[in-house]
Amino acid sequence: MKLVPVVYPVLAASLFCTGARGTVVLLFQPAEEAGNGAKRMIRDGALENVEAIFALHVSHEHPTGVIGSRPGPLLAGCGFFKATITRKAASAGSPRPSVDPVLAASAAVISLQGIVSREANPLDSQVVSVTSFNGGSDLNALPESVVLGGTFRAFSNTSLYQVMRRIEEVIVEQAGVFRCEASVDFFEEEDMIYLPTVNDDRMYEHVRKVGADLVGRGNFRVVPPMMGAEDFSFYSHEVPAAFFYIGIRNEAVGSIHTGHSPHFMVDEEVLPVGAAAHAAIAERYLIEYG
Ligand SMILES: *[C@@H]1O[C@H](CO)[C@@H](O)[C@H](O)[C@H]1NC(C)=O
Protein backbone atom coordinates (compact mmCIF):
# COMPACT_ATOMS: atom_id res chain seq x y z
CA MET A 1 0.00 0.00 0.00
CA LYS A 2 1.49 3.33 -1.07
CA LEU A 3 0.44 6.42 0.92
CA VAL A 4 1.03 9.93 -0.36
CA PRO A 5 -0.40 12.29 2.24
CA VAL A 6 -2.00 15.33 0.65
CA VAL A 7 -4.53 16.91 3.01
CA TYR A 8 -6.01 20.37 3.12
CA PRO A 9 -5.56 22.03 6.47
CA VAL A 10 -8.10 20.75 8.96
CA LEU A 11 -11.07 21.25 6.65
CA ALA A 12 -10.92 18.24 4.41
CA ALA A 13 -8.86 15.47 2.98
CA SER A 14 -9.25 13.85 -0.39
CA LEU A 15 -8.48 10.21 -0.75
CA PHE A 16 -7.64 8.41 -3.95
CA CYS A 17 -8.04 4.68 -4.37
CA THR A 18 -6.61 2.64 -7.14
CA GLY A 19 -7.82 -0.90 -7.34
CA ALA A 20 -5.58 -3.07 -9.44
CA ARG A 21 -2.39 -3.02 -7.40
CA GLY A 22 -4.10 -2.08 -4.17
CA THR A 23 -2.55 1.35 -4.02
CA VAL A 24 -4.12 4.12 -1.96
CA VAL A 25 -3.05 7.71 -2.55
CA LEU A 26 -3.85 10.48 -0.10
CA LEU A 27 -4.08 13.97 -1.51
CA PHE A 28 -4.00 17.37 0.13
CA GLN A 29 -6.06 20.03 -1.62
CA PRO A 30 -3.68 22.79 -2.66
CA ALA A 31 -5.22 26.16 -3.67
CA GLU A 32 -8.79 24.95 -3.28
CA GLU A 33 -10.42 28.29 -2.50
CA ALA A 34 -8.67 30.28 -5.21
CA GLY A 35 -6.52 29.16 -8.06
CA ASN A 36 -8.18 25.87 -8.79
CA GLY A 37 -5.46 23.60 -7.42
CA ALA A 38 -7.26 20.44 -8.55
CA LYS A 39 -6.93 21.34 -12.20
CA ARG A 40 -3.18 21.75 -11.78
CA MET A 41 -2.92 18.53 -9.77
CA ILE A 42 -4.67 16.69 -12.61
CA ARG A 43 -2.40 18.34 -15.19
CA ASP A 44 0.58 17.18 -13.13
CA GLY A 45 -0.64 13.57 -13.15
CA ALA A 46 -2.35 13.20 -9.75
CA LEU A 47 -5.04 10.99 -11.31
CA GLU A 48 -2.72 8.69 -13.27
CA ASN A 49 -3.82 5.07 -12.69
CA VAL A 50 -6.48 6.28 -10.26
CA GLU A 51 -9.84 4.56 -10.64
CA ALA A 52 -11.95 6.21 -7.94
CA ILE A 53 -11.70 9.16 -5.59
CA PHE A 54 -13.30 10.11 -2.27
CA ALA A 55 -13.27 13.36 -0.33
CA LEU A 56 -14.32 14.23 3.18
CA HIS A 57 -15.30 17.74 4.26
CA VAL A 58 -16.25 18.94 7.72
CA SER A 59 -19.72 20.40 8.24
CA HIS A 60 -20.92 22.59 11.09
CA GLU A 61 -24.50 21.69 10.15
CA HIS A 62 -24.32 18.13 11.47
CA PRO A 63 -23.42 16.88 14.95
CA THR A 64 -19.90 15.56 15.41
CA GLY A 65 -19.49 12.17 13.82
CA VAL A 66 -22.55 12.24 11.57
CA ILE A 67 -21.71 11.41 7.94
CA GLY A 68 -23.76 12.77 5.03
CA SER A 69 -23.78 12.89 1.26
CA ARG A 70 -26.08 12.43 -1.72
CA PRO A 71 -25.92 10.75 -5.13
CA GLY A 72 -25.53 12.94 -8.23
CA PRO A 73 -24.91 16.70 -8.15
CA LEU A 74 -23.94 17.80 -4.65
CA LEU A 75 -22.25 21.19 -5.07
CA ALA A 76 -22.77 23.81 -7.75
CA GLY A 77 -20.37 24.81 -10.47
CA CYS A 78 -19.37 28.43 -10.19
CA GLY A 79 -17.88 31.19 -12.27
CA PHE A 80 -17.35 34.95 -12.20
CA PHE A 81 -17.78 37.62 -14.82
CA LYS A 82 -16.64 41.18 -15.28
CA ALA A 83 -18.13 43.27 -18.09
CA THR A 84 -16.91 46.60 -19.39
CA ILE A 85 -19.58 48.67 -21.16
CA THR A 86 -18.16 51.59 -23.13
CA ARG A 87 -19.56 54.25 -25.44
CA LYS A 88 -18.89 53.25 -29.02
CA ALA A 89 -16.12 55.47 -30.33
CA ALA A 90 -17.80 58.50 -31.87
CA SER A 91 -16.23 60.14 -34.86
CA ALA A 92 -14.89 63.62 -34.27
CA GLY A 93 -17.35 64.97 -36.84
CA SER A 94 -20.41 63.63 -35.06
CA PRO A 95 -19.99 63.41 -31.29
CA ARG A 96 -22.82 61.64 -29.50
CA PRO A 97 -22.76 63.18 -26.10
CA SER A 98 -25.92 61.51 -24.91
CA VAL A 99 -24.67 57.94 -25.27
CA ASP A 100 -24.95 56.68 -21.71
CA PRO A 101 -23.07 53.60 -20.50
CA VAL A 102 -24.80 53.86 -17.10
CA LEU A 103 -28.18 53.36 -18.75
CA ALA A 104 -26.80 50.55 -20.94
CA ALA A 105 -25.29 48.80 -17.92
CA SER A 106 -28.49 49.24 -15.91
CA ALA A 107 -30.51 47.65 -18.71
CA ALA A 108 -28.00 44.79 -18.82
CA VAL A 109 -28.39 44.19 -15.07
CA ILE A 110 -32.18 44.01 -15.42
CA SER A 111 -31.96 41.70 -18.45
CA LEU A 112 -29.53 39.37 -16.69
CA GLN A 113 -32.29 38.62 -14.16
CA GLY A 114 -34.27 36.93 -16.93
CA ILE A 115 -31.65 34.24 -17.57
CA VAL A 116 -32.54 32.24 -14.46
CA SER A 117 -36.16 33.33 -14.05
CA ARG A 118 -37.24 32.92 -17.70
CA GLU A 119 -34.77 30.60 -19.41
CA ALA A 120 -33.64 27.99 -16.90
CA ASN A 121 -35.60 24.85 -16.18
CA PRO A 122 -37.11 25.65 -12.75
CA LEU A 123 -36.05 22.18 -11.56
CA ASP A 124 -32.41 22.87 -12.50
CA SER A 125 -31.24 25.37 -9.86
CA GLN A 126 -29.11 28.23 -11.16
CA VAL A 127 -27.92 31.61 -9.93
CA VAL A 128 -26.86 34.79 -11.74
CA SER A 129 -26.01 37.68 -9.40
CA VAL A 130 -24.57 41.07 -10.27
CA THR A 131 -22.51 42.02 -7.24
CA SER A 132 -20.57 45.01 -8.46
CA PHE A 133 -21.38 48.08 -10.55
CA ASN A 134 -18.97 50.94 -11.03
CA GLY A 135 -19.12 53.99 -13.26
CA GLY A 136 -16.68 56.15 -11.39
CA SER A 137 -17.47 59.01 -9.02
CA ASP A 138 -18.15 62.09 -11.15
CA LEU A 139 -21.58 63.43 -10.16
CA ASN A 140 -21.69 65.90 -13.05
CA ALA A 141 -20.76 63.88 -16.17
CA LEU A 142 -21.53 60.56 -17.81
CA PRO A 143 -18.62 58.12 -17.56
CA GLU A 144 -16.79 56.72 -20.58
CA SER A 145 -17.50 53.24 -19.31
CA VAL A 146 -19.16 51.20 -16.60
CA VAL A 147 -17.69 48.01 -15.17
CA LEU A 148 -20.09 45.51 -13.67
CA GLY A 149 -19.60 41.96 -12.52
CA GLY A 150 -20.83 39.08 -10.44
CA THR A 151 -21.12 35.35 -10.12
CA PHE A 152 -23.11 32.50 -11.67
CA ARG A 153 -23.80 28.97 -10.51
CA ALA A 154 -25.38 25.78 -11.84
CA PHE A 155 -25.54 22.05 -11.10
CA SER A 156 -24.43 20.64 -14.44
CA ASN A 157 -21.57 21.48 -16.74
CA THR A 158 -24.04 22.04 -19.57
CA SER A 159 -26.13 24.51 -17.57
CA LEU A 160 -23.03 26.30 -16.27
CA TYR A 161 -21.67 26.93 -19.76
CA GLN A 162 -25.13 27.80 -21.11
CA VAL A 163 -25.55 30.47 -18.40
CA MET A 164 -22.09 31.77 -19.15
CA ARG A 165 -22.85 32.09 -22.88
CA ARG A 166 -26.12 33.89 -22.15
CA ILE A 167 -24.48 36.33 -19.69
CA GLU A 168 -22.13 37.40 -22.45
CA GLU A 169 -24.89 37.64 -25.10
CA VAL A 170 -27.25 39.59 -22.86
CA ILE A 171 -24.63 42.14 -21.82
CA VAL A 172 -23.19 42.64 -25.31
CA GLU A 173 -26.60 42.95 -26.98
CA GLN A 174 -28.11 45.12 -24.28
CA ALA A 175 -25.11 47.43 -24.58
CA GLY A 176 -25.72 47.57 -28.34
CA VAL A 177 -29.31 48.69 -27.80
CA PHE A 178 -27.95 51.79 -26.08
CA ARG A 179 -25.21 52.40 -28.68
CA CYS A 180 -22.51 51.11 -26.39
CA GLU A 181 -20.21 48.15 -26.75
CA ALA A 182 -19.31 45.55 -24.16
CA SER A 183 -16.70 42.93 -23.50
CA VAL A 184 -17.13 40.21 -20.89
CA ASP A 185 -14.28 38.49 -19.07
CA PHE A 186 -14.84 35.11 -17.38
CA PHE A 187 -11.26 34.85 -16.07
CA GLU A 188 -10.81 31.56 -17.88
CA GLU A 189 -7.05 31.97 -18.01
CA GLU A 190 -6.96 32.47 -14.24
CA ASP A 191 -8.82 29.16 -13.81
CA MET A 192 -11.78 30.82 -12.12
CA ILE A 193 -14.48 28.47 -13.43
CA TYR A 194 -15.29 25.62 -11.04
CA LEU A 195 -17.35 22.69 -12.36
CA PRO A 196 -20.25 21.21 -10.35
CA THR A 197 -19.29 18.43 -7.92
CA VAL A 198 -21.16 15.29 -9.00
CA ASN A 199 -21.17 12.08 -6.99
CA ASP A 200 -21.03 8.83 -8.90
CA ASP A 201 -23.99 6.60 -7.89
CA ARG A 202 -21.80 3.57 -7.12
CA MET A 203 -19.19 5.52 -5.18
CA TYR A 204 -21.92 7.32 -3.22
CA GLU A 205 -23.45 3.95 -2.37
CA HIS A 206 -20.04 2.72 -1.22
CA VAL A 207 -19.67 5.72 1.12
CA ARG A 208 -23.23 5.27 2.38
CA LYS A 209 -22.68 1.58 3.21
CA VAL A 210 -19.30 2.04 4.85
CA GLY A 211 -20.42 5.23 6.62
CA ALA A 212 -23.54 3.59 8.04
CA ASP A 213 -21.49 0.60 9.26
CA LEU A 214 -18.98 2.95 10.87
CA VAL A 215 -21.20 5.52 12.59
CA GLY A 216 -24.51 3.66 12.66
CA ARG A 217 -27.37 3.76 10.19
CA GLY A 218 -29.10 6.58 12.10
CA ASN A 219 -26.00 8.75 11.84
CA PHE A 220 -25.84 8.69 8.06
CA ARG A 221 -27.81 11.53 6.43
CA VAL A 222 -28.81 12.15 2.84
CA VAL A 223 -28.01 15.86 2.51
CA PRO A 224 -29.53 18.41 0.11
CA PRO A 225 -27.42 19.90 -2.72
CA MET A 226 -25.71 23.20 -1.89
CA MET A 227 -24.88 26.25 -4.01
CA GLY A 228 -21.27 26.34 -2.76
CA ALA A 229 -18.51 25.15 -5.10
CA GLU A 230 -15.45 22.93 -4.68
CA ASP A 231 -12.43 22.24 -6.82
CA PHE A 232 -12.90 18.53 -6.02
CA SER A 233 -15.39 18.82 -8.88
CA PHE A 234 -12.54 18.52 -11.38
CA TYR A 235 -11.57 15.14 -9.99
CA SER A 236 -15.25 14.11 -10.06
CA HIS A 237 -15.38 14.81 -13.80
CA GLU A 238 -12.34 12.59 -14.45
CA VAL A 239 -12.96 9.48 -12.32
CA PRO A 240 -15.93 8.08 -10.35
CA ALA A 241 -16.07 10.14 -7.17
CA ALA A 242 -17.89 10.60 -3.89
CA PHE A 243 -17.69 13.72 -1.76
CA PHE A 244 -19.11 13.44 1.73
CA TYR A 245 -19.47 15.50 4.88
CA ILE A 246 -18.55 14.68 8.43
CA GLY A 247 -20.27 16.66 11.17
CA ILE A 248 -18.28 18.77 13.64
CA ARG A 249 -21.15 20.57 15.34
CA ASN A 250 -20.82 20.55 19.11
CA GLU A 251 -22.43 23.40 21.04
CA ALA A 252 -20.40 22.49 24.14
CA VAL A 253 -17.07 23.35 22.48
CA GLY A 254 -18.47 26.08 20.22
CA SER A 255 -17.82 24.37 16.86
CA ILE A 256 -20.98 25.82 15.34
CA HIS A 257 -19.60 28.17 12.66
CA THR A 258 -19.24 27.68 8.92
CA GLY A 259 -15.82 26.94 7.46
CA HIS A 260 -15.59 30.49 6.10
CA SER A 261 -16.36 32.21 9.40
CA PRO A 262 -13.54 33.82 11.41
CA HIS A 263 -15.05 31.97 14.39
CA PHE A 264 -14.69 28.59 12.69
CA MET A 265 -13.29 25.80 14.82
CA VAL A 266 -13.28 22.03 14.72
CA ASP A 267 -14.55 19.70 17.41
CA GLU A 268 -11.43 17.56 17.57
CA GLU A 269 -13.50 14.55 18.60
CA VAL A 270 -14.11 14.22 14.87
CA LEU A 271 -10.50 13.38 14.05
CA PRO A 272 -10.56 9.63 14.82
CA VAL A 273 -13.96 9.28 13.10
CA GLY A 274 -12.70 11.05 9.97
CA ALA A 275 -9.51 9.01 9.89
CA ALA A 276 -11.50 5.80 10.35
CA ALA A 277 -13.94 6.81 7.61
CA HIS A 278 -11.12 7.40 5.14
CA ALA A 279 -9.41 4.14 6.08
CA ALA A 280 -12.60 2.05 5.97
CA ILE A 281 -13.71 3.52 2.65
CA ALA A 282 -10.32 2.75 1.11
CA GLU A 283 -9.99 -0.71 2.63
CA ARG A 284 -13.47 -1.85 1.67
CA TYR A 285 -13.11 -0.35 -1.78
CA LEU A 286 -9.98 -2.46 -2.34
CA ILE A 287 -11.71 -5.57 -1.03
CA GLU A 288 -14.96 -5.10 -2.95
CA TYR A 289 -13.76 -3.52 -6.21
CA GLY A 290 -10.01 -4.33 -6.25
C1 LIG B 1 -18.16 21.52 -20.08
O1 LIG B 1 -18.81 22.14 -21.16
C2 LIG B 1 -17.93 22.90 -21.99
C3 LIG B 1 -18.77 23.66 -23.01
O2 LIG B 1 -19.68 22.83 -23.65
C4 LIG B 1 -16.93 21.96 -22.64
O3 LIG B 1 -16.03 22.71 -23.43
C5 LIG B 1 -16.18 21.22 -21.55
O4 LIG B 1 -15.33 20.26 -22.11
C6 LIG B 1 -17.13 20.54 -20.58
N1 LIG B 1 -16.36 19.98 -19.48
C7 LIG B 1 -16.63 18.78 -18.96
C8 LIG B 1 -15.74 18.35 -17.85
O5 LIG B 1 -17.54 18.08 -19.34
CSV table of N, CA, C and O in Angstrom, one decimal, residues 181-235:
chain,number,residue,atom,x,y,z
A,181,GLU,N,-20.7,49.5,-26.5
A,181,GLU,CA,-20.2,48.1,-26.7
A,181,GLU,C,-19.7,47.5,-25.4
A,181,GLU,O,-19.4,48.3,-24.5
A,182,ALA,N,-19.7,46.2,-25.4
A,182,ALA,CA,-19.3,45.5,-24.2
A,182,ALA,C,-18.4,44.4,-24.4
A,182,ALA,O,-18.5,43.7,-25.5
A,183,SER,N,-17.5,44.2,-23.5
A,183,SER,CA,-16.7,42.9,-23.5
A,183,SER,C,-16.9,42.3,-22.1
A,183,SER,O,-17.0,43.0,-21.1
A,184,VAL,N,-16.9,40.9,-22.1
A,184,VAL,CA,-17.1,40.2,-20.9
A,184,VAL,C,-16.0,39.3,-20.6
A,184,VAL,O,-15.6,38.5,-21.5
A,185,ASP,N,-15.4,39.3,-19.4
A,185,ASP,CA,-14.3,38.5,-19.1
A,185,ASP,C,-14.8,37.5,-18.0
A,185,ASP,O,-15.4,37.8,-17.0
A,186,PHE,N,-14.5,36.2,-18.3
A,186,PHE,CA,-14.8,35.1,-17.4
A,186,PHE,C,-13.6,34.6,-16.7
A,186,PHE,O,-13.7,33.5,-16.0
A,187,PHE,N,-12.5,35.2,-16.8
A,187,PHE,CA,-11.3,34.8,-16.1
A,187,PHE,C,-10.9,33.4,-16.3
A,187,PHE,O,-10.4,32.7,-15.4
A,188,GLU,N,-11.1,33.0,-17.6
A,188,GLU,CA,-10.8,31.6,-17.9
A,188,GLU,C,-9.3,31.3,-17.7
A,188,GLU,O,-8.9,30.2,-17.3
A,189,GLU,N,-8.5,32.2,-18.1
A,189,GLU,CA,-7.1,32.0,-18.0
A,189,GLU,C,-6.6,31.9,-16.6
A,189,GLU,O,-5.6,31.2,-16.3
A,190,GLU,N,-7.3,32.5,-15.7
A,190,GLU,CA,-7.0,32.5,-14.2
A,190,GLU,C,-7.6,31.3,-13.6
A,190,GLU,O,-7.6,31.1,-12.3
A,191,ASP,N,-8.2,30.4,-14.4
A,191,ASP,CA,-8.8,29.2,-13.8
A,191,ASP,C,-9.9,29.5,-12.8
A,191,ASP,O,-9.9,28.9,-11.7
A,192,MET,N,-10.8,30.4,-13.1
A,192,MET,CA,-11.8,30.8,-12.1
A,192,MET,C,-13.1,30.1,-12.3
A,192,MET,O,-14.1,30.4,-11.6
A,193,ILE,N,-13.2,29.2,-13.3
A,193,ILE,CA,-14.5,28.5,-13.4
A,193,ILE,C,-14.4,27.1,-12.7
A,193,ILE,O,-13.4,26.3,-13.0
A,194,TYR,N,-15.3,26.9,-11.8
A,194,TYR,CA,-15.3,25.6,-11.0
A,194,TYR,C,-16.5,24.8,-11.5
A,194,TYR,O,-17.6,25.3,-11.5
A,195,LEU,N,-16.3,23.6,-11.9
A,195,LEU,CA,-17.4,22.7,-12.4
A,195,LEU,C,-18.2,22.3,-11.2
A,195,LEU,O,-17.8,22.3,-10.0
A,196,PRO,N,-19.4,21.8,-11.4
A,196,PRO,CA,-20.2,21.2,-10.4
A,196,PRO,C,-19.6,19.9,-9.8
A,196,PRO,O,-18.9,19.2,-10.6
A,197,THR,N,-19.8,19.7,-8.5
A,197,THR,CA,-19.3,18.4,-7.9
A,197,THR,C,-20.4,17.4,-8.0
A,197,THR,O,-21.5,17.6,-7.4
A,198,VAL,N,-20.1,16.3,-8.7
A,198,VAL,CA,-21.2,15.3,-9.0
A,198,VAL,C,-20.7,13.9,-8.4
A,198,VAL,O,-19.6,13.4,-8.8
A,199,ASN,N,-21.5,13.4,-7.5
A,199,ASN,CA,-21.2,12.1,-7.0
A,199,ASN,C,-21.6,11.0,-7.9
A,199,ASN,O,-22.8,11.0,-8.4
A,200,ASP,N,-20.7,10.0,-8.1
A,200,ASP,CA,-21.0,8.8,-8.9
A,200,ASP,C,-22.0,8.0,-8.0
A,200,ASP,O,-21.7,7.8,-6.8
A,201,ASP,N,-23.0,7.4,-8.7
A,201,ASP,CA,-24.0,6.6,-7.9
A,201,ASP,C,-23.3,5.4,-7.1
A,201,ASP,O,-23.7,5.2,-6.0
A,202,ARG,N,-22.4,4.7,-7.8
A,202,ARG,CA,-21.8,3.6,-7.1
A,202,ARG,C,-20.9,4.0,-6.0
A,202,ARG,O,-20.8,3.4,-4.9
A,203,MET,N,-20.1,5.1,-6.2
A,203,MET,CA,-19.2,5.5,-5.2
A,203,MET,C,-19.9,6.1,-4.0
A,203,MET,O,-19.6,6.0,-2.8
A,204,TYR,N,-21.1,6.8,-4.3
A,204,TYR,CA,-21.9,7.3,-3.2
A,204,TYR,C,-22.4,6.1,-2.4
A,204,TYR,O,-22.4,6.2,-1.1
A,205,GLU,N,-22.9,5.1,-3.1
A,205,GLU,CA,-23.4,3.9,-2.4
A,205,GLU,C,-22.4,3.3,-1.5
A,205,GLU,O,-22.7,2.8,-0.4
A,206,HIS,N,-21.1,3.3,-2.0
A,206,HIS,CA,-20.0,2.7,-1.2
A,206,HIS,C,-19.9,3.5,0.1
A,206,HIS,O,-19.8,3.0,1.2
A,207,VAL,N,-19.8,4.9,-0.1
A,207,VAL,CA,-19.7,5.7,1.1
A,207,VAL,C,-20.8,5.5,2.1
A,207,VAL,O,-20.7,5.5,3.3
A,208,ARG,N,-22.0,5.4,1.5
A,208,ARG,CA,-23.2,5.3,2.4
A,208,ARG,C,-23.1,4.0,3.2
A,208,ARG,O,-23.4,4.0,4.4
A,209,LYS,N,-22.8,2.9,2.5
A,209,LYS,CA,-22.7,1.6,3.2
A,209,LYS,C,-21.6,1.6,4.3
A,209,LYS,O,-21.8,1.2,5.4
A,210,VAL,N,-20.4,2.0,3.9
A,210,VAL,CA,-19.3,2.0,4.8
A,210,VAL,C,-19.6,3.0,6.0
A,210,VAL,O,-19.4,2.8,7.2
A,211,GLY,N,-20.1,4.2,5.6
A,211,GLY,CA,-20.4,5.2,6.6
A,211,GLY,C,-21.4,4.7,7.6
A,211,GLY,O,-21.3,4.9,8.8
A,212,ALA,N,-22.5,4.1,7.1
A,212,ALA,CA,-23.5,3.6,8.0
A,212,ALA,C,-23.0,2.5,9.0
A,212,ALA,O,-23.3,2.4,10.1
A,213,ASP,N,-22.1,1.6,8.4
A,213,ASP,CA,-21.5,0.6,9.3
A,213,ASP,C,-20.6,1.2,10.3
A,213,ASP,O,-20.5,0.8,11.5
A,214,LEU,N,-19.9,2.3,10.0
A,214,LEU,CA,-19.0,2.9,10.9
A,214,LEU,C,-19.7,3.8,12.0
A,214,LEU,O,-19.3,3.6,13.1
A,215,VAL,N,-20.6,4.6,11.6
A,215,VAL,CA,-21.2,5.5,12.6
A,215,VAL,C,-22.6,5.1,13.0
A,215,VAL,O,-23.3,5.8,13.8
A,216,GLY,N,-23.1,4.1,12.4
A,216,GLY,CA,-24.5,3.7,12.7
A,216,GLY,C,-25.5,4.2,11.6
A,216,GLY,O,-25.3,5.4,11.2
A,217,ARG,N,-26.4,3.4,11.2
A,217,ARG,CA,-27.4,3.8,10.2
A,217,ARG,C,-28.0,5.1,10.5
A,217,ARG,O,-28.2,5.9,9.6
A,218,GLY,N,-28.4,5.3,11.7
A,218,GLY,CA,-29.1,6.6,12.1
A,218,GLY,C,-28.2,7.8,12.0
A,218,GLY,O,-28.7,8.9,12.0
A,219,ASN,N,-26.9,7.6,11.9
A,219,ASN,CA,-26.0,8.8,11.8
A,219,ASN,C,-25.5,9.0,10.4
A,219,ASN,O,-24.6,9.8,10.2
A,220,PHE,N,-26.1,8.3,9.4
A,220,PHE,CA,-25.8,8.7,8.1
A,220,PHE,C,-27.0,9.5,7.5
A,220,PHE,O,-28.2,9.1,7.7
A,221,ARG,N,-26.7,10.7,6.9
A,221,ARG,CA,-27.8,11.5,6.4
A,221,ARG,C,-27.7,11.8,4.9
A,221,ARG,O,-26.6,12.0,4.5
A,222,VAL,N,-28.8,11.7,4.2
A,222,VAL,CA,-28.8,12.1,2.8
A,222,VAL,C,-29.0,13.7,2.9
A,222,VAL,O,-30.0,14.2,3.4
A,223,VAL,N,-28.0,14.4,2.4
A,223,VAL,CA,-28.0,15.9,2.5
A,223,VAL,C,-28.5,16.5,1.2
A,223,VAL,O,-28.4,15.9,0.1
A,224,PRO,N,-29.1,17.7,1.3
A,224,PRO,CA,-29.5,18.4,0.1
A,224,PRO,C,-28.3,19.0,-0.7
A,224,PRO,O,-27.3,19.2,-0.1
A,225,PRO,N,-28.5,19.2,-2.0
A,225,PRO,CA,-27.4,19.9,-2.7
A,225,PRO,C,-27.2,21.3,-2.2
A,225,PRO,O,-28.1,21.9,-1.6
A,226,MET,N,-26.0,21.8,-2.4
A,226,MET,CA,-25.7,23.2,-1.9
A,226,MET,C,-25.1,24.0,-3.0
A,226,MET,O,-24.5,23.5,-3.9
A,227,MET,N,-25.3,25.4,-3.0
A,227,MET,CA,-24.9,26.2,-4.0
A,227,MET,C,-23.4,26.6,-3.9
A,227,MET,O,-22.8,27.3,-4.8
A,228,GLY,N,-22.7,26.1,-2.9
A,228,GLY,CA,-21.3,26.3,-2.8
A,228,GLY,C,-20.5,25.6,-3.8
A,228,GLY,O,-21.1,24.7,-4.5
A,229,ALA,N,-19.3,25.9,-4.1
A,229,ALA,CA,-18.5,25.2,-5.1
A,229,ALA,C,-17.2,24.6,-4.5
A,229,ALA,O,-16.8,25.1,-3.4
A,230,GLU,N,-16.6,23.7,-5.2
A,230,GLU,CA,-15.5,22.9,-4.7
A,230,GLU,C,-14.6,22.6,-5.9
A,230,GLU,O,-15.1,22.2,-6.9
A,231,ASP,N,-13.3,22.7,-5.7
A,231,ASP,CA,-12.4,22.2,-6.8
A,231,ASP,C,-12.3,20.7,-6.9
A,231,ASP,O,-11.8,20.2,-7.9
A,232,PHE,N,-12.8,20.0,-5.9
A,232,PHE,CA,-12.9,18.5,-6.0
A,232,PHE,C,-13.7,18.1,-7.3
A,232,PHE,O,-13.6,17.1,-7.8
A,233,SER,N,-14.6,19.1,-7.7
A,233,SER,CA,-15.4,18.8,-8.9
A,233,SER,C,-14.6,18.4,-10.1
A,233,SER,O,-15.0,17.5,-10.9
A,234,PHE,N,-13.4,18.9,-10.2
A,234,PHE,CA,-12.5,18.5,-11.4
A,234,PHE,C,-12.1,17.1,-11.3
A,234,PHE,O,-12.1,16.4,-12.4
A,235,TYR,N,-11.8,16.6,-10.1
A,235,TYR,CA,-11.6,15.1,-10.0
A,235,TYR,C,-12.8,14.4,-10.3
A,235,TYR,O,-12.8,13.3,-11.0
